[in-house]
Amino acid sequence: MMKMYSEADVDSSSLAAKQVTILGYGSQGRAHALNLRDSGFDVVVGLRRDGASWAKAEADGLRVMEPAAAVENASIIAFLTPDMVQRQLYESVQTQIPQGAALLFAHGFAIHFKLIEPRSDLDVVLIAPKGPGGLVRRQYEEGHGVPCLVAIHQDASGEALALALAYSAGIGGARAGVIETTFAEETETDLFGEQAVLCGGATELIVAGFETLVDAGYQPEVAYYEVMHEMKLIVDLLHEGGLKKMHEFISDTAAYGDMVSGPRVVDEHARKKMKEILSDIRDGTFARNWIAENEAGMPEFRRMMEADLEHPIETVGTDLRGRMDWLTG
Ligand code: NAD
Ligand code: MG
């Protein structure tokens, strides 16, 4: 049974008078730090002194320290650096983390795949906003919030859930609802979503559609509008009102074509591949490969990224987008 918490379930006193340390000041780190501060909590940001984010966090009026000093008096420590640097960061501050503190993650990767095996005196919780940091900040400022997932990996204090919910309320998430999950469910579904559907699936679908049209002799500019530019209109309808809203807004011809042709593209073969991707995530194959790629200095990552960005759809797209001054880049 799905369990969802709202602001009425939150006892913010569990965070009051406690220092919250945010490690990292990127997409999520900046949003969490500013929202928690504006909610009245005592926030410290932990960053490398030579890093690019230090000046930014200071300019935002936050207290900034090196990671080891930042965790020294913390009751709750949020690991909001890239997943792949969390292990080394934990190891470097481990001896400074006070007895009985709580570690908080916005994605379960490092804990679920055992890159970090936290001391047994620590609470280990997850508050994963279902949206990028910019949105987490903007929704908060407008009086709303981005929904979150909550999970408890280790409950040393017996107060881990109360603490996690207080944090989720501090960043605005409890206004929109906080769904209970596990580190395993959050990590596996998040990785699957971004690989098979959101990032990997959607972009390959766009590029394959573009290549199909261009190979058949159609103009690349026309192909670009059809398969890339118009994607946003459809995604906005889905986001706002699901399949029903999309069907209300598209033509009958588009709806008929959707229903007869969609399943021909995403067919049994594609579903079988989705199951393989999920299985690679669940048995740790993907995590092992990604960790090895990091350790090797990311040569494949860079090669594939270059190939992505050199695709003709990018050349055509850059040119066409430059002519649409209403697009905010
Ligand atoms: P990011 O790449 O935007 O920011 C990383 C920050 O960490 C930067 O401020 C960088 O300077 C800092 N940093 C890097 N190495 C460091 C080190 N050794 N010591 C201290 N600071 C260091 O990261 P992000 O996208 O906000 O991701 C943070 C966490 O949030 C990840 O676990 C990610 O999976 C999760 N998450 C991200 C999103 C998203 O939309 N970006 C959504 C949900 C969850
Ligand atoms: Mg995600």
Tab-separated table of N, CA and C and ligand atoms in Angstrom, residues 22-32 45-49 51-54 56 65-67 79-86 88-90 92-93 104-110 126-134 136 186 190-191 194, ligand 1:
chain	number	residue	atom	x	y	z
A	22	ILE	N	25.046	20.946	4.179
A	22	ILE	CA	24.807	20.540	2.797
A	22	ILE	C	26.167	20.417	2.116
A	23	LEU	N	26.537	19.215	1.703
A	23	LEU	CA	27.798	19.007	0.982
A	23	LEU	C	27.503	19.067	-0.513
A	24	GLY	N	28.095	20.032	-1.195
A	24	GLY	CA	27.829	20.222	-2.622
A	24	GLY	C	26.863	21.373	-2.815
A	25	TYR	N	27.099	22.166	-3.866
A	25	TYR	CA	26.250	23.337	-4.105
A	25	TYR	C	25.926	23.429	-5.585
A	26	GLY	N	25.469	22.286	-6.138
A	26	GLY	CA	25.062	22.267	-7.545
A	26	GLY	C	23.553	22.358	-7.634
A	27	SER	N	22.986	21.586	-8.540
A	27	SER	CA	21.550	21.621	-8.804
A	27	SER	C	20.735	21.429	-7.516
A	28	GLN	N	20.895	20.301	-6.843
A	28	GLN	CA	20.117	20.034	-5.631
A	28	GLN	C	20.668	20.808	-4.421
A	29	GLY	N	21.997	20.859	-4.285
A	29	GLY	CA	22.592	21.458	-3.094
A	29	GLY	C	22.161	22.893	-2.883
A	30	ARG	N	22.188	23.694	-3.915
A	30	ARG	CA	21.816	25.109	-3.788
A	30	ARG	C	20.347	25.231	-3.386
A	31	ALA	N	19.482	24.460	-4.049
A	31	ALA	CA	18.042	24.537	-3.759
A	31	ALA	C	17.760	24.125	-2.320
A	32	HIS	N	18.351	23.013	-1.864
A	32	HIS	CA	18.098	22.547	-0.497
A	32	HIS	C	18.612	23.561	0.518
A	45	VAL	N	27.171	25.142	4.409
A	45	VAL	CA	27.489	24.465	3.153
A	45	VAL	C	28.943	24.003	3.194
A	46	GLY	N	29.188	22.741	2.843
A	46	GLY	CA	30.540	22.185	2.838
A	46	GLY	C	31.051	22.031	1.418
A	47	LEU	N	32.160	22.743	1.106
A	47	LEU	CA	32.705	22.710	-0.262
A	47	LEU	C	34.222	22.740	-0.231
A	48	ARG	N	34.833	22.293	-1.343
A	48	ARG	CA	36.273	22.444	-1.476
A	48	ARG	C	36.573	23.926	-1.703
A	49	ARG	N	37.598	24.439	-1.026
A	49	ARG	CA	37.881	25.871	-1.118
A	49	ARG	C	38.230	26.308	-2.543
A	51	GLY	N	37.017	24.988	-5.237
A	51	GLY	CA	35.936	24.661	-6.169
A	51	GLY	C	35.181	25.897	-6.636
A	52	ALA	N	34.440	25.734	-7.726
A	52	ALA	CA	33.752	26.871	-8.352
A	52	ALA	C	32.524	27.322	-7.550
A	53	SER	N	31.972	26.434	-6.704
A	53	SER	CA	30.709	26.763	-6.026
A	53	SER	C	30.892	27.613	-4.774
A	54	TRP	N	32.123	27.660	-4.251
A	54	TRP	CA	32.368	28.348	-2.973
A	54	TRP	C	31.863	29.794	-3.025
A	56	LYS	N	29.856	31.205	-5.042
A	56	LYS	CA	28.418	31.281	-5.308
A	56	LYS	C	27.615	31.130	-4.009
A	65	MET	N	32.110	26.286	4.539
A	65	MET	CA	33.345	25.763	5.143
A	65	MET	C	33.845	24.599	4.309
A	66	GLU	N	35.086	24.191	4.569
A	66	GLU	CA	35.594	22.959	3.949
A	66	GLU	C	34.764	21.799	4.508
A	67	PRO	N	34.597	20.712	3.732
A	67	PRO	CA	33.712	19.623	4.163
A	67	PRO	C	33.968	19.126	5.587
A	79	PHE	N	24.396	14.670	1.465
A	79	PHE	CA	25.405	14.414	0.429
A	79	PHE	C	24.821	14.781	-0.924
A	80	LEU	N	25.072	16.034	-1.370
A	80	LEU	CA	24.491	16.505	-2.622
A	80	LEU	C	25.578	16.828	-3.650
A	81	THR	N	26.610	16.008	-3.648
A	81	THR	CA	27.646	16.055	-4.686
A	81	THR	C	27.287	14.990	-5.725
A	82	PRO	N	27.975	14.958	-6.868
A	82	PRO	CA	27.718	13.874	-7.821
A	82	PRO	C	27.858	12.518	-7.118
A	83	ASP	N	27.020	11.560	-7.526
A	83	ASP	CA	27.009	10.246	-6.877
A	83	ASP	C	28.402	9.620	-6.808
A	84	MET	N	29.179	9.821	-7.864
A	84	MET	CA	30.470	9.138	-7.960
A	84	MET	C	31.558	9.738	-7.057
A	85	VAL	N	31.320	10.890	-6.454
A	85	VAL	CA	32.347	11.398	-5.535
A	85	VAL	C	31.922	11.232	-4.077
A	86	GLN	N	30.743	10.667	-3.846
A	86	GLN	CA	30.232	10.583	-2.472
A	86	GLN	C	31.041	9.649	-1.584
A	88	GLN	N	34.326	8.880	-1.708
A	88	GLN	CA	35.588	9.514	-1.324
A	88	GLN	C	35.329	10.665	-0.345
A	89	LEU	N	34.229	11.389	-0.570
A	89	LEU	CA	33.880	12.498	0.326
A	89	LEU	C	33.536	11.967	1.718
A	90	TYR	N	32.742	10.895	1.770
A	90	TYR	CA	32.385	10.295	3.067
A	90	TYR	C	33.650	9.852	3.797
A	92	SER	N	36.609	10.979	3.493
A	92	SER	CA	37.462	12.096	3.910
A	92	SER	C	36.911	12.856	5.123
A	93	VAL	N	35.601	12.742	5.394
A	93	VAL	CA	35.048	13.482	6.543
A	93	VAL	C	34.586	12.559	7.668
A	104	LEU	N	22.011	12.180	4.869
A	104	LEU	CA	20.854	12.273	3.979
A	104	LEU	C	21.319	12.263	2.520
A	105	PHE	N	20.594	11.534	1.687
A	105	PHE	CA	20.909	11.443	0.261
A	105	PHE	C	19.684	11.863	-0.554
A	106	ALA	N	19.940	12.381	-1.785
A	106	ALA	CA	18.839	12.750	-2.675
A	106	ALA	C	18.645	11.686	-3.756
A	107	HIS	N	19.538	10.701	-3.767
A	107	HIS	CA	19.439	9.555	-4.681
A	107	HIS	C	20.158	8.423	-3.964
A	108	GLY	N	19.645	7.205	-4.092
A	108	GLY	CA	20.141	6.123	-3.240
A	108	GLY	C	21.390	5.408	-3.713
A	109	PHE	N	21.965	5.823	-4.847
A	109	PHE	CA	23.024	5.058	-5.512
A	109	PHE	C	24.152	4.610	-4.578
A	110	ALA	N	24.772	5.575	-3.883
A	110	ALA	CA	25.982	5.263	-3.107
A	110	ALA	C	25.693	4.296	-1.955
A	126	LEU	N	16.831	9.008	2.973
A	126	LEU	CA	16.741	9.513	1.605
A	126	LEU	C	15.584	10.498	1.517
A	127	ILE	N	15.856	11.682	0.976
A	127	ILE	CA	14.779	12.576	0.540
A	127	ILE	C	15.108	12.912	-0.912
A	128	ALA	N	14.370	12.312	-1.817
A	128	ALA	CA	14.656	12.476	-3.246
A	128	ALA	C	13.555	13.300	-3.890
A	129	PRO	N	13.839	14.587	-4.201
A	129	PRO	CA	12.844	15.397	-4.898
A	129	PRO	C	12.667	14.862	-6.318
A	130	LYS	N	11.431	14.806	-6.778
A	130	LYS	CA	11.190	14.309	-8.136
A	130	LYS	C	11.215	15.484	-9.110
A	131	GLY	N	12.373	16.136	-9.181
A	131	GLY	CA	12.554	17.251	-10.105
A	131	GLY	C	13.927	17.842	-9.899
A	132	PRO	N	14.426	18.586	-10.882
A	132	PRO	CA	15.750	19.202	-10.756
A	132	PRO	C	15.753	20.333	-9.726
A	133	GLY	N	16.961	20.707	-9.277
A	133	GLY	CA	17.100	21.690	-8.209
A	133	GLY	C	16.457	23.036	-8.522
A	134	GLY	N	16.584	23.499	-9.756
A	134	GLY	CA	16.007	24.786	-10.137
A	134	GLY	C	14.508	24.827	-9.837
A	136	VAL	N	12.962	22.825	-7.632
A	136	VAL	CA	12.799	22.701	-6.179
A	136	VAL	C	12.855	24.093	-5.541
A	186	GLU	N	13.910	3.327	-4.950
A	186	GLU	CA	14.230	4.647	-5.504
A	186	GLU	C	15.385	4.552	-6.488
A	190	ASP	N	14.740	5.037	-10.460
A	190	ASP	CA	15.319	6.284	-10.956
A	190	ASP	C	16.277	6.000	-12.118
A	191	LEU	N	17.146	5.004	-11.939
A	191	LEU	CA	18.097	4.646	-13.001
A	191	LEU	C	17.340	4.129	-14.232
A	194	GLU	N	15.575	7.115	-16.139
A	194	GLU	CA	16.445	7.987	-16.934
A	194	GLU	C	17.087	7.239	-18.102
B	1	NAD	P1	25.678	18.716	-9.357
B	1	NAD	O1	26.594	18.053	-10.301
B	1	NAD	O2	24.709	19.722	-9.873
B	1	NAD	O3	26.485	19.449	-8.193
B	1	NAD	C1	27.573	18.877	-7.575
B	1	NAD	C2	28.142	19.796	-6.493
B	1	NAD	O4	29.092	19.031	-5.735
B	1	NAD	C3	28.878	20.997	-7.019
B	1	NAD	O5	28.621	22.081	-6.167
B	1	NAD	C4	30.352	20.582	-6.887
B	1	NAD	O6	31.187	21.670	-6.720
B	1	NAD	C5	30.288	19.760	-5.614
B	1	NAD	N1	31.387	18.810	-5.450
B	1	NAD	C6	31.918	17.978	-6.385
B	1	NAD	N2	32.907	17.252	-5.845
B	1	NAD	C7	33.002	17.623	-4.528
B	1	NAD	C8	33.817	17.238	-3.443
B	1	NAD	N3	34.759	16.305	-3.593
B	1	NAD	N4	33.616	17.837	-2.241
B	1	NAD	C9	32.657	18.770	-2.061
B	1	NAD	N5	31.853	19.173	-3.064
B	1	NAD	C10	32.025	18.612	-4.275
B	1	NAD	O7	24.902	17.553	-8.552
B	1	NAD	P2	23.330	17.269	-8.502
B	1	NAD	O8	22.819	16.996	-9.874
B	1	NAD	O9	22.680	18.304	-7.651
B	1	NAD	O10	23.330	15.862	-7.734
B	1	NAD	C11	23.492	15.781	-6.332
B	1	NAD	C12	22.730	14.566	-5.843
B	1	NAD	O11	21.334	14.771	-6.077
B	1	NAD	C13	23.091	13.282	-6.571
B	1	NAD	O12	23.006	12.220	-5.641
B	1	NAD	C14	21.988	13.148	-7.616
B	1	NAD	O13	21.766	11.812	-8.024
B	1	NAD	C15	20.808	13.687	-6.820
B	1	NAD	N6	19.674	14.166	-7.604
B	1	NAD	C16	19.875	15.038	-8.633
B	1	NAD	C17	18.785	15.523	-9.355
B	1	NAD	C18	18.962	16.529	-10.463
B	1	NAD	O14	17.973	16.857	-11.096
B	1	NAD	N7	20.147	17.062	-10.745
B	1	NAD	C19	17.492	15.098	-9.025
B	1	NAD	C20	17.307	14.233	-7.938
B	1	NAD	C21	18.419	13.778	-7.250
